[in-house]
mmCIF file of C-alpha atoms in Angstrom:
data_model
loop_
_atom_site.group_PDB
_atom_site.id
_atom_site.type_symbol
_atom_site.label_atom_id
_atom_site.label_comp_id
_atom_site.label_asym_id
_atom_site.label_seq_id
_atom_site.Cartn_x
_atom_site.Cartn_y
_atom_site.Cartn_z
ATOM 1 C CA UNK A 149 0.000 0.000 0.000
ATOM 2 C CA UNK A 150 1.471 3.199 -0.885
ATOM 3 C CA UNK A 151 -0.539 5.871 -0.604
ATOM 4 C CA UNK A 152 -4.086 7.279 -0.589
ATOM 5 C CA UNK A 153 -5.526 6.494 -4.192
ATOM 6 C CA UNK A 154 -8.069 9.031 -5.815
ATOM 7 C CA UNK A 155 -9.987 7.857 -9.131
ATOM 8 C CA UNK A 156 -10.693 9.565 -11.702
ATOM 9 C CA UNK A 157 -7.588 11.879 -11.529
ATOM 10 C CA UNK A 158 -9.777 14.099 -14.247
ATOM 11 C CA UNK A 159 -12.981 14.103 -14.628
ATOM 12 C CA UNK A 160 -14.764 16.647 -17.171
ATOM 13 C CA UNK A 161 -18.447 16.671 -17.079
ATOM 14 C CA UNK A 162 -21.984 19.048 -18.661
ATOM 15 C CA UNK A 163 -23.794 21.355 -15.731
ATOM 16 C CA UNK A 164 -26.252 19.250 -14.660
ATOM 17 C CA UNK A 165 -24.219 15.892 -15.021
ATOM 18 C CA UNK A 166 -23.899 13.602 -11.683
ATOM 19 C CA UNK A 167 -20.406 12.880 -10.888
ATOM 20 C CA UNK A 168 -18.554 10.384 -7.833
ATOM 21 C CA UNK A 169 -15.070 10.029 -7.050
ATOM 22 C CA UNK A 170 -13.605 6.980 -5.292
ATOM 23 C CA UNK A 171 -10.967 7.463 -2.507
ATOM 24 C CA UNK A 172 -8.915 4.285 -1.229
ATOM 25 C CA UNK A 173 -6.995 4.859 2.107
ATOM 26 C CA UNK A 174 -3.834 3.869 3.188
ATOM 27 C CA UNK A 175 -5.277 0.561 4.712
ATOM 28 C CA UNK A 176 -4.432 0.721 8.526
ATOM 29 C CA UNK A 177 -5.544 4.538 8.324
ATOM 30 C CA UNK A 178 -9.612 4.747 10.041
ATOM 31 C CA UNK A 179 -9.884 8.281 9.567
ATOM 32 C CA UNK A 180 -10.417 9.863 5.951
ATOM 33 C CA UNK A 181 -11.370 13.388 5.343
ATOM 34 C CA UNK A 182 -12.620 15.101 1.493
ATOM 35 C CA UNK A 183 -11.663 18.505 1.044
ATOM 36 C CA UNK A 184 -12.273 20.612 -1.880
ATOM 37 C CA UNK A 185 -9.602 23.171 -3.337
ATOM 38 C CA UNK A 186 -10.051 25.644 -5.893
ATOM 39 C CA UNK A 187 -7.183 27.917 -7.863
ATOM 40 C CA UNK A 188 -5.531 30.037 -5.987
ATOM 41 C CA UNK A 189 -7.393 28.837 -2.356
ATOM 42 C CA UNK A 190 -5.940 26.486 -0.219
ATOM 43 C CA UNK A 191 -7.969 23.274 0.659
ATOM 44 C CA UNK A 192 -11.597 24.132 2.082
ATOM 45 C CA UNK A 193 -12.379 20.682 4.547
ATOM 46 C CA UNK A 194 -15.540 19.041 3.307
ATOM 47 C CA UNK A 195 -16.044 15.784 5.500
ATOM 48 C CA UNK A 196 -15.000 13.146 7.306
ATOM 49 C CA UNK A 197 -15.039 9.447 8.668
ATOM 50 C CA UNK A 198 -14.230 7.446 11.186
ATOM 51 C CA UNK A 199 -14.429 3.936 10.261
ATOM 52 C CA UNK A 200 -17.709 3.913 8.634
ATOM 53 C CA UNK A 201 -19.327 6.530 10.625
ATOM 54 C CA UNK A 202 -19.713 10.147 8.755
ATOM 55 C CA UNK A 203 -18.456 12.412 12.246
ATOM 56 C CA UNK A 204 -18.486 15.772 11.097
ATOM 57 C CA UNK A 205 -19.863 17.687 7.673
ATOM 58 C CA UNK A 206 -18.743 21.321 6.396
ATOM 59 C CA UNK A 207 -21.704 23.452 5.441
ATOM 60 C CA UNK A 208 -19.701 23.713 2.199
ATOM 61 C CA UNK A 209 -21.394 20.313 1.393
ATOM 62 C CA UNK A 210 -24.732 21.155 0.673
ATOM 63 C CA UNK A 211 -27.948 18.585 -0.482
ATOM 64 C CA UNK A 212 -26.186 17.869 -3.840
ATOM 65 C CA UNK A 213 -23.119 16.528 -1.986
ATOM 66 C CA UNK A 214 -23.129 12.940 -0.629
ATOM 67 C CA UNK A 215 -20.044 11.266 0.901
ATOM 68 C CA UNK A 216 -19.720 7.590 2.209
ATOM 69 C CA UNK A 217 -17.439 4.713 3.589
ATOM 70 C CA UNK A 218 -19.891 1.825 3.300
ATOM 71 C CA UNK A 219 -17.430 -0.814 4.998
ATOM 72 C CA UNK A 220 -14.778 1.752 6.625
ATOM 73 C CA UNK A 221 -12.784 1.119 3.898
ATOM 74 C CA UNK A 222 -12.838 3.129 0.592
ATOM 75 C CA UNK A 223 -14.801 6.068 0.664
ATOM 76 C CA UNK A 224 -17.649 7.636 -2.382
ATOM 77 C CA UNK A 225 -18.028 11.731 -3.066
ATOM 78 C CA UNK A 226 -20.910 12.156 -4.972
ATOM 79 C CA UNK A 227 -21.576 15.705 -6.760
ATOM 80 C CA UNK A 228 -25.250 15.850 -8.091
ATOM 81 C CA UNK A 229 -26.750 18.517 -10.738
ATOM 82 C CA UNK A 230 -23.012 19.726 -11.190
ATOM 83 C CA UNK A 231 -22.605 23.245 -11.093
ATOM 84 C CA UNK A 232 -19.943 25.509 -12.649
ATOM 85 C CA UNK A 233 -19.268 26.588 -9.212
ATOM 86 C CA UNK A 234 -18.295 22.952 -8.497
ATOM 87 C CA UNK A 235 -15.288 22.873 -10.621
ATOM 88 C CA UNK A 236 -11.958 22.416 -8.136
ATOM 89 C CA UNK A 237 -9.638 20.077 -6.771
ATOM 90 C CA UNK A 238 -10.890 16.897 -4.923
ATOM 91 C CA UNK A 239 -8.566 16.067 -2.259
ATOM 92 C CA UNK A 240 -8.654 13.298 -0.116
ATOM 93 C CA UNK A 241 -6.957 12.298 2.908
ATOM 94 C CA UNK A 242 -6.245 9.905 5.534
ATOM 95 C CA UNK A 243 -4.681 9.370 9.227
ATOM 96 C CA UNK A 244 -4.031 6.273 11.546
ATOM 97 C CA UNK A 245 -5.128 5.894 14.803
ATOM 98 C CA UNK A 246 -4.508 8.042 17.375
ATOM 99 C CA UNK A 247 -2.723 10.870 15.259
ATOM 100 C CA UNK A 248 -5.563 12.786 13.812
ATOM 101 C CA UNK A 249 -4.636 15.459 12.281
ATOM 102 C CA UNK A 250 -0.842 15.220 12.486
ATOM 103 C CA UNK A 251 -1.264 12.096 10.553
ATOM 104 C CA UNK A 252 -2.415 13.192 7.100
ATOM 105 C CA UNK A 253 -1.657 11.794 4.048
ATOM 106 C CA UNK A 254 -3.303 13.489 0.868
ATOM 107 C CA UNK A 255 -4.115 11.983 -2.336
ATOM 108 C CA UNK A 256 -3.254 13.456 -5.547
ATOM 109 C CA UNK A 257 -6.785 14.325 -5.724
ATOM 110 C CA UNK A 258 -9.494 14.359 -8.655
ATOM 111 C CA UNK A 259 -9.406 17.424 -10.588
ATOM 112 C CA UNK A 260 -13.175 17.995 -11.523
ATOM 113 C CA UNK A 261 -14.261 20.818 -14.695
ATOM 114 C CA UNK A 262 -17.783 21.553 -15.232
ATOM 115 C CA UNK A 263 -18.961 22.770 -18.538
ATOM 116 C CA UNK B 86 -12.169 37.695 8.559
ATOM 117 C CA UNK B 87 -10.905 34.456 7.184
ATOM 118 C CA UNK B 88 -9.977 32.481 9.782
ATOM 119 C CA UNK B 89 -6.564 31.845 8.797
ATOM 120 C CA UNK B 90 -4.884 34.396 6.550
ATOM 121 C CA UNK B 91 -1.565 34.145 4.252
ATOM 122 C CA UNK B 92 -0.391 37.118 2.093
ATOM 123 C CA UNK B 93 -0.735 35.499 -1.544
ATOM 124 C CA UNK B 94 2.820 36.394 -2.518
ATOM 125 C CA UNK B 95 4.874 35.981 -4.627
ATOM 126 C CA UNK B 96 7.658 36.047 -2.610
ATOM 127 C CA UNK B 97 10.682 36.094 -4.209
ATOM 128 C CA UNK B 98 14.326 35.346 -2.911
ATOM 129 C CA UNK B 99 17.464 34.648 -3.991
ATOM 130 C CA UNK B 100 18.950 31.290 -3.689
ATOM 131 C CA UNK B 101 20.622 30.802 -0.146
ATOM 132 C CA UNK B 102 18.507 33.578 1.791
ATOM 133 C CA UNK B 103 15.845 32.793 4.123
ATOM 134 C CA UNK B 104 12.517 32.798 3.040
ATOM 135 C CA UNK B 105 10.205 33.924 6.366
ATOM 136 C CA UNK B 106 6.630 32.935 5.377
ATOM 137 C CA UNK B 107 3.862 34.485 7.455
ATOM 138 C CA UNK B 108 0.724 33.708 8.931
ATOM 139 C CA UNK B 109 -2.334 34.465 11.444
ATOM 140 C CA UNK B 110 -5.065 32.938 12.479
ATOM 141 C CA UNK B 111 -8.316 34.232 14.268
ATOM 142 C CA UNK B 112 -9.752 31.738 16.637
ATOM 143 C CA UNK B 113 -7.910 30.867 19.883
ATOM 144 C CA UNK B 114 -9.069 27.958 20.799
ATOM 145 C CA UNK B 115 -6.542 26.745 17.383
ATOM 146 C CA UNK B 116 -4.393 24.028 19.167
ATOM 147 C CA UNK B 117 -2.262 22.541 16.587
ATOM 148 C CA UNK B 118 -0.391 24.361 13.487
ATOM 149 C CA UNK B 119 0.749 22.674 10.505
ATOM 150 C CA UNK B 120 2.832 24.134 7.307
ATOM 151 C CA UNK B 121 2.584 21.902 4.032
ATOM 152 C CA UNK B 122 4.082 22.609 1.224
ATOM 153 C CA UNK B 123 2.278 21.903 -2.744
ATOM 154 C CA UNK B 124 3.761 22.147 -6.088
ATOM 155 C CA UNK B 125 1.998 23.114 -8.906
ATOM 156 C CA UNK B 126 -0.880 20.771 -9.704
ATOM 157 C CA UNK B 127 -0.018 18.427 -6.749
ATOM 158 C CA UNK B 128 -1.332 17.530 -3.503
ATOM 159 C CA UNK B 129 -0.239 19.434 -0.297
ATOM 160 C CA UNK B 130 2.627 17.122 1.865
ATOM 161 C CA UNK B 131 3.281 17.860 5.539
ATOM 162 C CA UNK B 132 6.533 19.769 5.784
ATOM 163 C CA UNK B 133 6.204 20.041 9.846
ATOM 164 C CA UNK B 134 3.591 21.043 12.771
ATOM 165 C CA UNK B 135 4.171 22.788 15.738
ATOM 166 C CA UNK B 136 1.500 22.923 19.232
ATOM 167 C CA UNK B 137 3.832 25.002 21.811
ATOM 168 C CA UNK B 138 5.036 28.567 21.664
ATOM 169 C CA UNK B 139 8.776 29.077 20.806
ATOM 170 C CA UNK B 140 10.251 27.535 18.015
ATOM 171 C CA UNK B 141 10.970 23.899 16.341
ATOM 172 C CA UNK B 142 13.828 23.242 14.089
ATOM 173 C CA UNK B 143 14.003 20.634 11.120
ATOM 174 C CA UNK B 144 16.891 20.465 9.382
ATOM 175 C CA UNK B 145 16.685 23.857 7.485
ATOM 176 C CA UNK B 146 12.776 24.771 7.999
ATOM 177 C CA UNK B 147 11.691 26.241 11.266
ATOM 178 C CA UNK B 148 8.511 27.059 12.725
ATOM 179 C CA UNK B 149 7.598 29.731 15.496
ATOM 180 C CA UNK B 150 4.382 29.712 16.979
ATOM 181 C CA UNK B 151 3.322 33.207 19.103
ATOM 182 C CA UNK B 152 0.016 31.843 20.244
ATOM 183 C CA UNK B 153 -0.783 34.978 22.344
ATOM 184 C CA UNK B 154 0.006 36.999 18.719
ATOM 185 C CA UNK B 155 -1.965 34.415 16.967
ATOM 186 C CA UNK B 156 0.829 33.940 14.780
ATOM 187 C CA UNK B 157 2.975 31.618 13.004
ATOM 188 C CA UNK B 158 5.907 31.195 10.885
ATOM 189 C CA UNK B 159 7.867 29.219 9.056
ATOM 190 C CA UNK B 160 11.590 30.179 8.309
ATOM 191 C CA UNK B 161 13.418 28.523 5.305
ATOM 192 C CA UNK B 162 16.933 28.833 5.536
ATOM 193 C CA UNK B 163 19.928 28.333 2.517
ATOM 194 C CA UNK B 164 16.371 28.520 -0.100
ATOM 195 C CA UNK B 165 16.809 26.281 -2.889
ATOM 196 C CA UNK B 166 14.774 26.166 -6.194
ATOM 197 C CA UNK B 167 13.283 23.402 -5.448
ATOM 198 C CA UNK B 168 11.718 24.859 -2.661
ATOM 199 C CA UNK B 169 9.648 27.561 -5.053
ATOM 200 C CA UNK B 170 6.377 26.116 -4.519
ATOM 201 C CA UNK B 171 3.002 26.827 -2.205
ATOM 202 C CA UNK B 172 2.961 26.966 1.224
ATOM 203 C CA UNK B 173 -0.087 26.461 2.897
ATOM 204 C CA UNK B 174 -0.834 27.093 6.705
ATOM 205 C CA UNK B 175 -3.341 25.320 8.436
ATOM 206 C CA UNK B 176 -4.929 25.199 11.841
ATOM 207 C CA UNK B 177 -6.376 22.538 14.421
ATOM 208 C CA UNK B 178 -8.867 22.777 17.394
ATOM 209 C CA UNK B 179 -8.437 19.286 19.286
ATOM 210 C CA UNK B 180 -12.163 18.990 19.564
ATOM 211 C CA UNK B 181 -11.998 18.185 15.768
ATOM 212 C CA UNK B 182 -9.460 16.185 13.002
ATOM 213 C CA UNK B 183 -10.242 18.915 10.417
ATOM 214 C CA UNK B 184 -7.696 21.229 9.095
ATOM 215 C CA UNK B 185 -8.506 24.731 7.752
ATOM 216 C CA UNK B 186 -6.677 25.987 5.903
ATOM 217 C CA UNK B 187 -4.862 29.628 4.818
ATOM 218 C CA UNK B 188 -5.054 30.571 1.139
ATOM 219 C CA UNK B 189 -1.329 29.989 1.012
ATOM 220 C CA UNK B 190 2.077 32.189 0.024
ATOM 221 C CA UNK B 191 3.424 31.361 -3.005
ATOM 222 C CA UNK B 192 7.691 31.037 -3.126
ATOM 223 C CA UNK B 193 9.793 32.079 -5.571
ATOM 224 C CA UNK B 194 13.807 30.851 -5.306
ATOM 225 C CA UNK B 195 15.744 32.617 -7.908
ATOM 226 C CA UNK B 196 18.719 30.522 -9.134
#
């Protein structure tokens, strides 16, 4: 296992479209967090698991955002009725047990354009 | 008020200076403080994180935290060109695992 894993790495898609992105965790890692990054901005946090369980959800991710970790393993970002607006950087990220947030590792994230 | 700022840059130095990249935050109750570092079109990587006020030294990057100034820093000594890149601050409150983030300062090393 080397890394977090983030599929597609582009994904180009018409307003309106539905889109997901898949996020695979380094394996012994039970935390994983999607943030969302835009040109210029830094990363802007989204959501995140622990295990399976969704703890804690940005107001950023409004009704057409949808994020899960059926088994506590890989993790599902869904984007319905894409929106120009939605167009950014996809980043995920995960941590191990009992380091939190000094334990990220990012993904090289899904780079998302909405036309 | 964003609640952690970064002046945009560029910042620009010649090769072998220090860079001294800047940055505040607004809430108080930020515990942790974390600079990463992310090339052009790639994903952020931890360069180090600092929770107590003074300073922390890693090889040539170090990091000051002035938590009663809200502040923190990160000090690049003997720049290289490979450091040019984005450097992003980011905060942590232990009652959460999220990080938020500055805008970040872009570096320039000039050969």
């Amino acid at each position: 296992d080397t890394g977090v894993s983030q599929d597609p790495r582009h994904k180009i898609t018409k307003r309106g479209q539905n889109v997901t992105f898949r996020c695979d965790p380094i394996s012994e890692h039970n935390r994983l967090y999607w943030y969302r990054q835009t040109l210029g901005q830094g990363p802007e946090f989204l959501t995140y698991f622990q295990n399976e369980a969704q703890l804690e959800k940005s107001r950023l991710l409004s009704d057409r955002f949808s994020a899960e970790r059926p088994k506590g393993s890989f993790s599902t970002l869904e984007i319905q009725r894409t929106e120009q607006g939605d167009s950014a950087m996809y980043l995920c990220a995960s941590s191990p047990p009992a380091q939190g947030a000094f334990g990220y590792t990012f993904g090289s994230g899904t780079r998302l354009t909405v036309v | 008020q964003k609640e952690v700022e970064q002046n945009s840059g560029p910042l620009s130095v010649p090769e072998g200076a220090i860079a001294s990249l800047n940055c505040t935050y607004s809430d108080r109750g930020s515990q942790s403080f974390f600079w990463y570092r992310q090339y052009s079109g790639k994903s952020p990587e931890l360069i180090m994180f600092i929770y107590s006020n003074g300073d922390k030294e890693d090889g040539r990057f170090t990091a000051q935290l002035n938590k009663a100034s809200q502040y923190v820093s990160l000090l690049i000594r003997d720049s290289q060109p490979s450091d040019s890149a984005t450097y992003l601050c980011a905060v942590n409150m232990d009652s959460s695992y999220k990080l938020i983030f500055g805008s970040g300062t872009r570096l320039l090393v000039r050969p």
